[in-house]
Protein backbone atom coordinates (compact mmCIF):
# COMPACT_ATOMS: atom_id res chain seq x y z
CA UNK A 1 0.00 0.00 0.00
CA UNK A 2 1.21 3.50 -0.79
CA UNK A 3 2.31 5.26 2.37
CA UNK A 4 0.49 8.28 3.76
CA UNK A 5 2.73 11.26 3.01
CA UNK A 6 1.21 13.33 5.82
CA UNK A 7 2.53 10.85 8.36
CA UNK A 8 5.97 11.11 6.80
CA UNK A 9 5.87 14.93 6.86
CA UNK A 10 4.88 15.03 10.53
CA UNK A 11 7.45 12.38 11.48
CA UNK A 12 10.09 14.72 10.06
CA UNK A 13 8.79 17.53 12.28
CA UNK A 14 7.33 19.59 9.44
CA UNK A 15 3.83 21.12 9.30
CA UNK A 16 1.47 20.45 6.42
CA UNK A 17 -0.93 22.57 4.40
CA UNK A 18 -4.32 21.20 3.39
CA UNK A 19 -6.47 22.34 0.47
CA UNK A 20 -10.26 22.40 0.56
CA UNK A 21 -12.79 21.48 -2.13
CA UNK A 22 -16.41 22.62 -1.95
CA UNK A 23 -17.16 22.64 -5.68
CA UNK A 24 -18.24 19.25 -7.00
CA UNK A 25 -16.09 19.15 -10.09
CA UNK A 26 -13.19 16.87 -11.07
CA UNK A 27 -11.38 19.59 -13.04
CA UNK A 28 -11.48 21.97 -10.06
CA UNK A 29 -10.11 19.16 -7.89
CA UNK A 30 -7.34 18.49 -10.41
CA UNK A 31 -6.35 22.17 -10.51
CA UNK A 32 -6.29 22.53 -6.72
CA UNK A 33 -4.33 19.30 -6.23
CA UNK A 34 -1.62 20.55 -8.60
CA UNK A 35 -0.88 23.71 -6.58
CA UNK A 36 1.52 22.22 -4.04
CA UNK A 37 -0.75 21.28 -1.14
CA UNK A 38 0.34 18.34 0.99
CA UNK A 39 -3.25 17.11 1.19
CA UNK A 40 -6.59 18.15 -0.28
CA UNK A 41 -9.92 17.47 1.42
CA UNK A 42 -13.32 17.17 -0.25
CA UNK A 43 -16.07 18.77 1.84
CA UNK A 44 -18.95 16.31 1.61
CA UNK A 45 -20.67 18.02 4.56
CA UNK A 46 -21.16 21.61 3.35
CA UNK A 47 -19.77 21.43 -0.17
CA UNK A 48 -21.93 21.75 -3.29
CA UNK A 49 -21.50 18.07 -4.11
CA UNK A 50 -22.54 14.53 -3.26
CA UNK A 51 -20.90 11.10 -3.41
CA UNK A 52 -21.35 11.01 -7.18
CA UNK A 53 -18.77 13.80 -7.36
CA UNK A 54 -16.39 12.42 -4.74
CA UNK A 55 -14.98 9.44 -6.63
CA UNK A 56 -14.09 11.31 -9.86
CA UNK A 57 -12.60 14.13 -7.79
CA UNK A 58 -10.31 11.63 -6.05
CA UNK A 59 -9.40 10.19 -9.45
CA UNK A 60 -8.55 13.65 -10.77
CA UNK A 61 -6.33 14.35 -7.75
CA UNK A 62 -4.33 11.14 -8.12
CA UNK A 63 -1.77 12.37 -10.67
CA UNK A 64 -0.51 15.13 -8.34
CA UNK A 65 0.43 12.72 -5.56
CA UNK A 66 -1.44 14.86 -3.01
CA UNK A 67 -2.93 13.02 -0.01
CA UNK A 68 -6.69 12.71 -0.68
CA UNK A 69 -9.02 13.33 2.27
CA UNK A 70 -12.71 14.00 2.89
CA UNK A 71 -14.92 15.63 5.48
CA UNK A 72 -18.00 13.48 5.82
CA UNK A 73 -21.47 14.93 6.53
CA UNK A 74 -21.85 13.35 9.97
CA UNK A 75 -20.95 10.48 12.27
CA UNK A 76 -22.57 7.83 10.09
CA UNK A 77 -20.88 4.55 9.15
CA UNK A 78 -22.13 4.26 5.58
CA UNK A 79 -20.63 7.46 4.19
CA UNK A 80 -17.43 7.13 6.26
CA UNK A 81 -16.74 3.68 4.82
CA UNK A 82 -17.80 4.76 1.34
CA UNK A 83 -15.34 7.68 1.10
CA UNK A 84 -12.61 5.35 2.36
CA UNK A 85 -13.47 2.82 -0.34
CA UNK A 86 -13.39 5.65 -2.89
CA UNK A 87 -9.80 6.51 -1.94
CA UNK A 88 -9.70 8.79 1.08
CA UNK A 89 -6.47 8.52 3.07
CA UNK A 90 -7.98 10.62 5.83
CA UNK A 91 -11.47 11.34 7.12
CA UNK A 92 -12.58 14.43 9.05
CA UNK A 93 -15.73 13.80 11.09
CA UNK A 94 -17.79 16.83 12.22
CA UNK A 95 -19.45 17.45 15.57
CA UNK A 96 -17.62 14.85 17.67
CA UNK A 97 -18.67 15.95 21.14
CA UNK A 98 -17.76 13.04 23.42
CA UNK A 99 -15.14 10.34 23.81
CA UNK A 100 -17.88 7.79 23.09
CA UNK A 101 -18.59 9.42 19.74
CA UNK A 102 -14.87 9.52 18.97
CA UNK A 103 -14.63 5.80 19.75
CA UNK A 104 -17.60 5.12 17.48
CA UNK A 105 -15.97 7.14 14.70
CA UNK A 106 -12.72 5.20 15.01
CA UNK A 107 -14.57 1.90 14.83
CA UNK A 108 -15.92 2.82 11.38
CA UNK A 109 -12.42 3.75 10.18
CA UNK A 110 -10.61 0.50 11.06
CA UNK A 111 -10.85 -3.05 9.84
CA UNK A 112 -11.15 -5.82 12.47
CA UNK A 113 -9.79 -6.42 15.02
CA UNK A 114 -9.47 -2.66 15.64
CA UNK A 115 -12.86 -1.64 14.29
CA UNK A 116 -15.91 -2.67 12.33
CA UNK A 117 -15.17 -1.26 8.88
CA UNK A 118 -16.75 -3.44 6.22
CA UNK A 119 -14.38 -4.81 3.58
CA UNK A 120 -14.95 -3.68 0.01
CA UNK A 121 -12.27 -1.20 -1.13
CA UNK A 122 -13.79 -0.90 -4.60
CA UNK A 123 -11.66 1.91 -6.00
CA UNK A 124 -8.96 2.43 -3.39
CA UNK A 125 -7.60 -1.09 -3.87
CA UNK A 126 -6.45 0.08 -7.33
CA UNK A 127 -5.32 3.55 -6.23
CA UNK A 128 -3.47 2.56 -3.06
CA UNK A 129 -1.63 -0.51 -4.28
CA UNK A 130 -1.15 -4.00 -2.90
CA UNK A 131 -2.03 -5.18 0.62
CA UNK A 132 -4.52 -2.41 1.33
CA UNK A 133 -6.43 -4.55 3.82
CA UNK A 134 -3.25 -5.35 5.74
CA UNK A 135 -1.95 -1.79 5.98
CA UNK A 136 -4.96 0.55 5.84
CA UNK A 137 -5.45 0.61 9.62
CA UNK A 138 -1.97 2.08 10.01
CA UNK A 139 -2.07 4.52 7.10
CA UNK A 140 -5.56 6.04 7.15
CA UNK A 141 -5.96 9.17 9.29
CA UNK A 142 -8.97 9.79 11.54
CA UNK A 143 -9.65 13.43 12.52
CA UNK A 144 -12.44 14.28 14.96
CA UNK A 145 -13.78 17.82 14.69
CA UNK A 146 -13.96 19.78 17.94
CA UNK A 147 -16.39 22.62 17.27
CA UNK A 148 -18.83 22.90 20.19
CA UNK A 149 -18.96 23.87 23.84
CA UNK A 150 -19.71 20.24 24.72
CA UNK A 151 -16.67 19.02 22.81
CA UNK A 152 -14.44 21.52 24.63
CA UNK A 153 -15.78 20.25 27.96
CA UNK A 154 -14.80 16.73 26.87
CA UNK A 155 -11.61 17.77 25.09
CA UNK A 156 -9.11 15.73 27.10
CA UNK A 157 -11.21 12.57 26.89
CA UNK A 158 -11.70 12.97 23.14
CA UNK A 159 -7.99 13.55 22.55
CA UNK A 160 -7.18 10.42 24.56
CA UNK A 161 -9.39 8.17 22.41
CA UNK A 162 -7.36 5.14 21.27
CA UNK A 163 -6.86 5.14 17.52
CA UNK A 164 -7.62 8.83 16.98
CA UNK A 165 -4.97 10.51 14.83
CA UNK A 166 -5.91 14.11 15.37
CA UNK A 167 -8.38 16.87 16.18
CA UNK A 168 -9.54 19.20 13.43
CA UNK A 169 -10.86 22.56 14.62
CA UNK A 170 -13.83 24.15 12.92
CA UNK A 171 -13.46 27.76 14.21
CA UNK A 172 -16.79 29.02 12.84
CA UNK A 173 -18.95 26.51 14.70
CA UNK A 174 -16.66 26.58 17.73
CA UNK A 175 -17.04 30.35 18.03
CA UNK A 176 -20.79 30.13 17.50
CA UNK A 177 -21.11 27.52 20.26
CA UNK A 178 -18.61 28.82 22.83
CA UNK A 179 -19.93 32.37 22.55
CA UNK A 180 -23.59 31.25 22.64
CA UNK A 181 -24.26 32.84 19.28
CA UNK A 182 -23.17 36.33 20.35
CA UNK A 183 -20.36 36.38 17.78
CA UNK A 184 -20.76 35.74 14.09
CA UNK A 185 -19.15 32.50 12.90
CA UNK A 186 -15.98 32.84 10.88
CA UNK A 187 -12.32 31.95 10.53
CA UNK A 188 -9.14 33.54 11.91
CA UNK A 189 -10.50 34.46 15.34
CA UNK A 190 -8.81 37.17 17.36
CA UNK A 191 -10.99 37.08 20.50
CA UNK A 192 -8.94 36.15 23.59
CA UNK A 193 -11.46 33.44 24.50
CA UNK A 194 -11.05 31.80 21.11
CA UNK A 195 -7.27 32.07 21.07
CA UNK A 196 -7.28 30.41 24.49
CA UNK A 197 -9.51 27.62 23.19
CA UNK A 198 -7.15 26.98 20.29
CA UNK A 199 -4.16 26.78 22.64
CA UNK A 200 -6.07 24.35 24.86
CA UNK A 201 -6.76 22.11 21.87
CA UNK A 202 -3.09 22.10 20.84
CA UNK A 203 -2.06 21.25 24.41
CA UNK A 204 -4.54 18.36 24.59
CA UNK A 205 -3.29 16.98 21.27
CA UNK A 206 0.35 17.24 22.29
CA UNK A 207 -0.35 15.55 25.62
CA UNK A 208 -1.91 12.60 23.85
CA UNK A 209 0.53 12.32 20.95
CA UNK A 210 -1.98 13.21 18.23
CA UNK A 211 -2.09 15.94 15.58
CA UNK A 212 -3.83 19.31 15.76
CA UNK A 213 -5.36 20.83 12.63
CA UNK A 214 -7.09 24.18 12.09
CA UNK A 215 -9.25 25.58 9.31
CA UNK A 216 -8.02 29.09 8.44
CA UNK A 217 -9.08 31.88 6.14
CA UNK A 218 -5.65 33.29 5.29
CA UNK A 219 -2.08 32.11 4.95
CA UNK A 220 -0.94 34.67 7.53
CA UNK A 221 -3.24 33.28 10.20
CA UNK A 222 -2.32 29.71 9.25
CA UNK A 223 1.36 30.51 9.78
CA UNK A 224 0.53 31.91 13.24
CA UNK A 225 -1.33 28.71 14.03
CA UNK A 226 1.70 26.65 13.09
CA UNK A 227 3.66 28.78 15.53
CA UNK A 228 1.12 27.88 18.23
CA UNK A 229 1.79 24.20 17.61
CA UNK A 230 -0.77 23.15 15.00
CA UNK A 231 0.51 20.39 12.72
CA UNK A 232 -1.82 21.05 9.80
CA UNK A 233 -3.68 24.11 8.57
CA UNK A 234 -6.27 24.46 5.85
CA UNK A 235 -6.05 27.80 4.08
CA UNK A 236 -9.36 28.94 2.59
CA UNK A 237 -10.84 26.74 -0.17
CA UNK A 238 -11.68 26.54 -3.85
CA UNK A 239 -14.87 28.63 -3.81
CA UNK A 240 -13.41 31.40 -1.63
CA UNK A 241 -10.14 31.49 -3.54
CA UNK A 242 -12.00 31.69 -6.86
CA UNK A 243 -14.20 34.50 -5.57
CA UNK A 244 -11.24 36.42 -4.12
CA UNK A 245 -9.16 36.14 -7.31
CA UNK A 246 -12.08 37.14 -9.50
CA UNK A 247 -12.96 40.11 -7.27
CA UNK A 248 -9.33 41.27 -7.23
CA UNK A 249 -9.12 41.04 -11.02
CA UNK A 250 -12.36 42.97 -11.56
CA UNK A 251 -11.38 45.55 -8.94
CA UNK A 252 -7.98 46.13 -10.57
CA UNK A 253 -9.58 46.47 -13.99
CA UNK A 254 -12.04 49.11 -12.78
CA UNK A 255 -9.27 50.97 -10.97
CA UNK A 256 -7.10 51.17 -14.10
CA UNK A 257 -10.00 52.06 -16.38
CA UNK A 258 -10.96 54.79 -13.95
CA UNK A 259 -7.43 56.19 -14.15
CA UNK A 260 -7.55 56.16 -17.95
CA UNK A 261 -10.94 57.89 -17.94
CA UNK A 262 -9.62 60.53 -15.54
CA UNK A 263 -6.65 61.25 -17.80
CA UNK A 264 -8.94 61.53 -20.83
CA UNK A 265 -11.18 64.01 -19.06
CA UNK A 266 -8.24 66.16 -17.96
CA UNK A 267 -6.83 66.10 -21.48
CA UNK A 268 -10.07 67.44 -22.90
CA UNK A 269 -9.51 70.88 -21.36
mmCIF file of C-alpha atoms in Angstrom:
data_model
loop_
_atom_site.group_PDB
_atom_site.id
_atom_site.type_symbol
_atom_site.label_atom_id
_atom_site.label_comp_id
_atom_site.label_asym_id
_atom_site.label_seq_id
_atom_site.Cartn_x
_atom_site.Cartn_y
_atom_site.Cartn_z
ATOM 1 C CA UNK A 1 0.000 0.000 0.000
ATOM 2 C CA UNK A 2 1.208 3.498 -0.793
ATOM 3 C CA UNK A 3 2.314 5.262 2.373
ATOM 4 C CA UNK A 4 0.493 8.277 3.758
ATOM 5 C CA UNK A 5 2.725 11.264 3.007
ATOM 6 C CA UNK A 6 1.209 13.325 5.817
ATOM 7 C CA UNK A 7 2.533 10.850 8.357
ATOM 8 C CA UNK A 8 5.970 11.110 6.802
ATOM 9 C CA UNK A 9 5.872 14.928 6.856
ATOM 10 C CA UNK A 10 4.883 15.026 10.530
ATOM 11 C CA UNK A 11 7.446 12.380 11.477
ATOM 12 C CA UNK A 12 10.088 14.715 10.059
ATOM 13 C CA UNK A 13 8.787 17.529 12.275
ATOM 14 C CA UNK A 14 7.329 19.592 9.436
ATOM 15 C CA UNK A 15 3.835 21.121 9.301
ATOM 16 C CA UNK A 16 1.471 20.449 6.415
ATOM 17 C CA UNK A 17 -0.930 22.571 4.396
ATOM 18 C CA UNK A 18 -4.316 21.202 3.388
ATOM 19 C CA UNK A 19 -6.472 22.339 0.468
ATOM 20 C CA UNK A 20 -10.263 22.396 0.557
ATOM 21 C CA UNK A 21 -12.789 21.485 -2.133
ATOM 22 C CA UNK A 22 -16.408 22.621 -1.953
ATOM 23 C CA UNK A 23 -17.157 22.635 -5.685
ATOM 24 C CA UNK A 24 -18.244 19.251 -6.998
ATOM 25 C CA UNK A 25 -16.087 19.149 -10.093
ATOM 26 C CA UNK A 26 -13.188 16.873 -11.065
ATOM 27 C CA UNK A 27 -11.380 19.593 -13.038
ATOM 28 C CA UNK A 28 -11.482 21.966 -10.064
ATOM 29 C CA UNK A 29 -10.108 19.165 -7.889
ATOM 30 C CA UNK A 30 -7.337 18.492 -10.407
ATOM 31 C CA UNK A 31 -6.350 22.166 -10.509
ATOM 32 C CA UNK A 32 -6.294 22.527 -6.717
ATOM 33 C CA UNK A 33 -4.332 19.301 -6.234
ATOM 34 C CA UNK A 34 -1.622 20.546 -8.595
ATOM 35 C CA UNK A 35 -0.879 23.712 -6.583
ATOM 36 C CA UNK A 36 1.521 22.220 -4.043
ATOM 37 C CA UNK A 37 -0.747 21.282 -1.137
ATOM 38 C CA UNK A 38 0.336 18.336 0.988
ATOM 39 C CA UNK A 39 -3.254 17.111 1.189
ATOM 40 C CA UNK A 40 -6.586 18.147 -0.284
ATOM 41 C CA UNK A 41 -9.924 17.470 1.420
ATOM 42 C CA UNK A 42 -13.315 17.166 -0.245
ATOM 43 C CA UNK A 43 -16.067 18.766 1.837
ATOM 44 C CA UNK A 44 -18.951 16.312 1.614
ATOM 45 C CA UNK A 45 -20.666 18.024 4.562
ATOM 46 C CA UNK A 46 -21.156 21.608 3.353
ATOM 47 C CA UNK A 47 -19.775 21.427 -0.167
ATOM 48 C CA UNK A 48 -21.929 21.747 -3.289
ATOM 49 C CA UNK A 49 -21.500 18.070 -4.110
ATOM 50 C CA UNK A 50 -22.536 14.532 -3.263
ATOM 51 C CA UNK A 51 -20.896 11.098 -3.408
ATOM 52 C CA UNK A 52 -21.353 11.011 -7.175
ATOM 53 C CA UNK A 53 -18.770 13.804 -7.358
ATOM 54 C CA UNK A 54 -16.386 12.425 -4.740
ATOM 55 C CA UNK A 55 -14.979 9.445 -6.627
ATOM 56 C CA UNK A 56 -14.093 11.313 -9.865
ATOM 57 C CA UNK A 57 -12.603 14.134 -7.785
ATOM 58 C CA UNK A 58 -10.309 11.631 -6.050
ATOM 59 C CA UNK A 59 -9.401 10.190 -9.445
ATOM 60 C CA UNK A 60 -8.548 13.646 -10.768
ATOM 61 C CA UNK A 61 -6.330 14.348 -7.749
ATOM 62 C CA UNK A 62 -4.328 11.138 -8.119
ATOM 63 C CA UNK A 63 -1.766 12.369 -10.666
ATOM 64 C CA UNK A 64 -0.512 15.127 -8.344
ATOM 65 C CA UNK A 65 0.429 12.719 -5.556
ATOM 66 C CA UNK A 66 -1.436 14.857 -3.012
ATOM 67 C CA UNK A 67 -2.926 13.023 -0.013
ATOM 68 C CA UNK A 68 -6.693 12.709 -0.678
ATOM 69 C CA UNK A 69 -9.021 13.330 2.266
ATOM 70 C CA UNK A 70 -12.708 14.005 2.893
ATOM 71 C CA UNK A 71 -14.921 15.633 5.477
ATOM 72 C CA UNK A 72 -18.004 13.480 5.823
ATOM 73 C CA UNK A 73 -21.466 14.931 6.533
ATOM 74 C CA UNK A 74 -21.855 13.346 9.973
ATOM 75 C CA UNK A 75 -20.947 10.478 12.273
ATOM 76 C CA UNK A 76 -22.565 7.833 10.089
ATOM 77 C CA UNK A 77 -20.875 4.551 9.148
ATOM 78 C CA UNK A 78 -22.133 4.264 5.577
ATOM 79 C CA UNK A 79 -20.625 7.461 4.193
ATOM 80 C CA UNK A 80 -17.432 7.127 6.255
ATOM 81 C CA UNK A 81 -16.740 3.685 4.818
ATOM 82 C CA UNK A 82 -17.804 4.762 1.335
ATOM 83 C CA UNK A 83 -15.336 7.682 1.096
ATOM 84 C CA UNK A 84 -12.613 5.350 2.362
ATOM 85 C CA UNK A 85 -13.472 2.817 -0.337
ATOM 86 C CA UNK A 86 -13.392 5.655 -2.894
ATOM 87 C CA UNK A 87 -9.804 6.508 -1.940
ATOM 88 C CA UNK A 88 -9.697 8.793 1.084
ATOM 89 C CA UNK A 89 -6.471 8.521 3.069
ATOM 90 C CA UNK A 90 -7.984 10.616 5.832
ATOM 91 C CA UNK A 91 -11.470 11.340 7.120
ATOM 92 C CA UNK A 92 -12.576 14.435 9.050
ATOM 93 C CA UNK A 93 -15.727 13.796 11.090
ATOM 94 C CA UNK A 94 -17.785 16.827 12.220
ATOM 95 C CA UNK A 95 -19.445 17.454 15.573
ATOM 96 C CA UNK A 96 -17.623 14.846 17.669
ATOM 97 C CA UNK A 97 -18.675 15.949 21.142
ATOM 98 C CA UNK A 98 -17.762 13.037 23.422
ATOM 99 C CA UNK A 99 -15.144 10.344 23.807
ATOM 100 C CA UNK A 100 -17.877 7.786 23.093
ATOM 101 C CA UNK A 101 -18.588 9.417 19.741
ATOM 102 C CA UNK A 102 -14.865 9.525 18.972
ATOM 103 C CA UNK A 103 -14.626 5.804 19.745
ATOM 104 C CA UNK A 104 -17.596 5.120 17.481
ATOM 105 C CA UNK A 105 -15.968 7.139 14.705
ATOM 106 C CA UNK A 106 -12.719 5.200 15.007
ATOM 107 C CA UNK A 107 -14.575 1.901 14.833
ATOM 108 C CA UNK A 108 -15.920 2.819 11.378
ATOM 109 C CA UNK A 109 -12.419 3.746 10.181
ATOM 110 C CA UNK A 110 -10.610 0.501 11.057
ATOM 111 C CA UNK A 111 -10.849 -3.053 9.845
ATOM 112 C CA UNK A 112 -11.146 -5.821 12.474
ATOM 113 C CA UNK A 113 -9.787 -6.424 15.025
ATOM 114 C CA UNK A 114 -9.466 -2.661 15.637
ATOM 115 C CA UNK A 115 -12.865 -1.642 14.294
ATOM 116 C CA UNK A 116 -15.906 -2.667 12.327
ATOM 117 C CA UNK A 117 -15.169 -1.262 8.880
ATOM 118 C CA UNK A 118 -16.748 -3.442 6.220
ATOM 119 C CA UNK A 119 -14.384 -4.814 3.576
ATOM 120 C CA UNK A 120 -14.954 -3.679 0.005
ATOM 121 C CA UNK A 121 -12.270 -1.198 -1.133
ATOM 122 C CA UNK A 122 -13.788 -0.904 -4.604
ATOM 123 C CA UNK A 123 -11.658 1.910 -6.005
ATOM 124 C CA UNK A 124 -8.963 2.427 -3.386
ATOM 125 C CA UNK A 125 -7.602 -1.087 -3.873
ATOM 126 C CA UNK A 126 -6.454 0.083 -7.334
ATOM 127 C CA UNK A 127 -5.321 3.549 -6.230
ATOM 128 C CA UNK A 128 -3.472 2.561 -3.056
ATOM 129 C CA UNK A 129 -1.633 -0.506 -4.282
ATOM 130 C CA UNK A 130 -1.148 -4.001 -2.903
ATOM 131 C CA UNK A 131 -2.026 -5.179 0.619
ATOM 132 C CA UNK A 132 -4.522 -2.412 1.329
ATOM 133 C CA UNK A 133 -6.434 -4.549 3.821
ATOM 134 C CA UNK A 134 -3.254 -5.354 5.736
ATOM 135 C CA UNK A 135 -1.948 -1.791 5.984
ATOM 136 C CA UNK A 136 -4.955 0.550 5.841
ATOM 137 C CA UNK A 137 -5.452 0.607 9.616
ATOM 138 C CA UNK A 138 -1.968 2.080 10.010
ATOM 139 C CA UNK A 139 -2.073 4.521 7.097
ATOM 140 C CA UNK A 140 -5.560 6.035 7.146
ATOM 141 C CA UNK A 141 -5.964 9.168 9.293
ATOM 142 C CA UNK A 142 -8.970 9.792 11.539
ATOM 143 C CA UNK A 143 -9.649 13.426 12.522
ATOM 144 C CA UNK A 144 -12.437 14.280 14.956
ATOM 145 C CA UNK A 145 -13.778 17.821 14.687
ATOM 146 C CA UNK A 146 -13.965 19.778 17.940
ATOM 147 C CA UNK A 147 -16.393 22.625 17.275
ATOM 148 C CA UNK A 148 -18.835 22.896 20.192
ATOM 149 C CA UNK A 149 -18.960 23.871 23.841
ATOM 150 C CA UNK A 150 -19.712 20.242 24.715
ATOM 151 C CA UNK A 151 -16.667 19.023 22.810
ATOM 152 C CA UNK A 152 -14.439 21.518 24.630
ATOM 153 C CA UNK A 153 -15.780 20.249 27.958
ATOM 154 C CA UNK A 154 -14.800 16.729 26.870
ATOM 155 C CA UNK A 155 -11.610 17.769 25.090
ATOM 156 C CA UNK A 156 -9.106 15.727 27.098
ATOM 157 C CA UNK A 157 -11.213 12.567 26.888
ATOM 158 C CA UNK A 158 -11.704 12.972 23.135
ATOM 159 C CA UNK A 159 -7.994 13.549 22.554
ATOM 160 C CA UNK A 160 -7.178 10.421 24.564
ATOM 161 C CA UNK A 161 -9.390 8.174 22.409
ATOM 162 C CA UNK A 162 -7.356 5.138 21.274
ATOM 163 C CA UNK A 163 -6.863 5.135 17.525
ATOM 164 C CA UNK A 164 -7.622 8.829 16.980
ATOM 165 C CA UNK A 165 -4.972 10.512 14.835
ATOM 166 C CA UNK A 166 -5.910 14.113 15.372
ATOM 167 C CA UNK A 167 -8.378 16.869 16.176
ATOM 168 C CA UNK A 168 -9.543 19.202 13.425
ATOM 169 C CA UNK A 169 -10.857 22.562 14.623
ATOM 170 C CA UNK A 170 -13.830 24.155 12.921
ATOM 171 C CA UNK A 171 -13.463 27.757 14.205
ATOM 172 C CA UNK A 172 -16.787 29.016 12.838
ATOM 173 C CA UNK A 173 -18.954 26.510 14.699
ATOM 174 C CA UNK A 174 -16.660 26.577 17.732
ATOM 175 C CA UNK A 175 -17.043 30.351 18.026
ATOM 176 C CA UNK A 176 -20.794 30.130 17.502
ATOM 177 C CA UNK A 177 -21.105 27.518 20.261
ATOM 178 C CA UNK A 178 -18.610 28.816 22.833
ATOM 179 C CA UNK A 179 -19.927 32.367 22.552
ATOM 180 C CA UNK A 180 -23.588 31.249 22.638
ATOM 181 C CA UNK A 181 -24.259 32.843 19.276
ATOM 182 C CA UNK A 182 -23.174 36.330 20.354
ATOM 183 C CA UNK A 183 -20.356 36.384 17.783
ATOM 184 C CA UNK A 184 -20.764 35.739 14.087
ATOM 185 C CA UNK A 185 -19.154 32.499 12.901
ATOM 186 C CA UNK A 186 -15.981 32.844 10.878
ATOM 187 C CA UNK A 187 -12.321 31.946 10.527
ATOM 188 C CA UNK A 188 -9.141 33.545 11.912
ATOM 189 C CA UNK A 189 -10.501 34.461 15.345
ATOM 190 C CA UNK A 190 -8.810 37.174 17.364
ATOM 191 C CA UNK A 191 -10.991 37.083 20.501
ATOM 192 C CA UNK A 192 -8.944 36.154 23.588
ATOM 193 C CA UNK A 193 -11.457 33.438 24.502
ATOM 194 C CA UNK A 194 -11.052 31.804 21.106
ATOM 195 C CA UNK A 195 -7.274 32.072 21.072
ATOM 196 C CA UNK A 196 -7.278 30.409 24.492
ATOM 197 C CA UNK A 197 -9.508 27.615 23.194
ATOM 198 C CA UNK A 198 -7.146 26.980 20.288
ATOM 199 C CA UNK A 199 -4.158 26.784 22.641
ATOM 200 C CA UNK A 200 -6.069 24.346 24.856
ATOM 201 C CA UNK A 201 -6.757 22.115 21.870
ATOM 202 C CA UNK A 202 -3.093 22.104 20.841
ATOM 203 C CA UNK A 203 -2.060 21.252 24.406
ATOM 204 C CA UNK A 204 -4.536 18.360 24.588
ATOM 205 C CA UNK A 205 -3.286 16.985 21.273
ATOM 206 C CA UNK A 206 0.350 17.239 22.285
ATOM 207 C CA UNK A 207 -0.350 15.554 25.625
ATOM 208 C CA UNK A 208 -1.906 12.604 23.847
ATOM 209 C CA UNK A 209 0.528 12.320 20.947
ATOM 210 C CA UNK A 210 -1.981 13.212 18.230
ATOM 211 C CA UNK A 211 -2.087 15.940 15.575
ATOM 212 C CA UNK A 212 -3.828 19.311 15.761
ATOM 213 C CA UNK A 213 -5.364 20.833 12.628
ATOM 214 C CA UNK A 214 -7.090 24.182 12.092
ATOM 215 C CA UNK A 215 -9.251 25.579 9.310
ATOM 216 C CA UNK A 216 -8.019 29.087 8.442
ATOM 217 C CA UNK A 217 -9.083 31.875 6.140
ATOM 218 C CA UNK A 218 -5.655 33.290 5.287
ATOM 219 C CA UNK A 219 -2.077 32.105 4.953
ATOM 220 C CA UNK A 220 -0.941 34.667 7.527
ATOM 221 C CA UNK A 221 -3.238 33.281 10.202
ATOM 222 C CA UNK A 222 -2.321 29.708 9.249
ATOM 223 C CA UNK A 223 1.362 30.511 9.784
ATOM 224 C CA UNK A 224 0.527 31.909 13.235
ATOM 225 C CA UNK A 225 -1.332 28.706 14.030
ATOM 226 C CA UNK A 226 1.700 26.646 13.092
ATOM 227 C CA UNK A 227 3.656 28.783 15.531
ATOM 228 C CA UNK A 228 1.121 27.884 18.231
ATOM 229 C CA UNK A 229 1.787 24.199 17.609
ATOM 230 C CA UNK A 230 -0.768 23.146 15.002
ATOM 231 C CA UNK A 231 0.512 20.392 12.720
ATOM 232 C CA UNK A 232 -1.820 21.054 9.796
ATOM 233 C CA UNK A 233 -3.684 24.112 8.573
ATOM 234 C CA UNK A 234 -6.270 24.463 5.846
ATOM 235 C CA UNK A 235 -6.054 27.797 4.079
ATOM 236 C CA UNK A 236 -9.359 28.941 2.591
ATOM 237 C CA UNK A 237 -10.841 26.744 -0.172
ATOM 238 C CA UNK A 238 -11.684 26.538 -3.847
ATOM 239 C CA UNK A 239 -14.867 28.628 -3.807
ATOM 240 C CA UNK A 240 -13.411 31.399 -1.628
ATOM 241 C CA UNK A 241 -10.135 31.493 -3.544
ATOM 242 C CA UNK A 242 -12.002 31.692 -6.858
ATOM 243 C CA UNK A 243 -14.197 34.505 -5.570
ATOM 244 C CA UNK A 244 -11.240 36.424 -4.125
ATOM 245 C CA UNK A 245 -9.160 36.141 -7.307
ATOM 246 C CA UNK A 246 -12.080 37.142 -9.498
ATOM 247 C CA UNK A 247 -12.957 40.108 -7.269
ATOM 248 C CA UNK A 248 -9.331 41.267 -7.234
ATOM 249 C CA UNK A 249 -9.124 41.037 -11.025
ATOM 250 C CA UNK A 250 -12.357 42.974 -11.556
ATOM 251 C CA UNK A 251 -11.380 45.551 -8.944
ATOM 252 C CA UNK A 252 -7.980 46.127 -10.565
ATOM 253 C CA UNK A 253 -9.581 46.474 -13.992
ATOM 254 C CA UNK A 254 -12.041 49.106 -12.777
ATOM 255 C CA UNK A 255 -9.273 50.971 -10.971
ATOM 256 C CA UNK A 256 -7.102 51.174 -14.097
ATOM 257 C CA UNK A 257 -9.997 52.057 -16.382
ATOM 258 C CA UNK A 258 -10.961 54.790 -13.946
ATOM 259 C CA UNK A 259 -7.431 56.191 -14.152
ATOM 260 C CA UNK A 260 -7.554 56.163 -17.950
ATOM 261 C CA UNK A 261 -10.936 57.890 -17.935
ATOM 262 C CA UNK A 262 -9.620 60.525 -15.543
ATOM 263 C CA UNK A 263 -6.651 61.250 -17.799
ATOM 264 C CA UNK A 264 -8.936 61.529 -20.829
ATOM 265 C CA UNK A 265 -11.181 64.008 -19.060
ATOM 266 C CA UNK A 266 -8.243 66.160 -17.962
ATOM 267 C CA UNK A 267 -6.832 66.098 -21.478
ATOM 268 C CA UNK A 268 -10.067 67.438 -22.901
ATOM 269 C CA UNK A 269 -9.511 70.882 -21.359
#
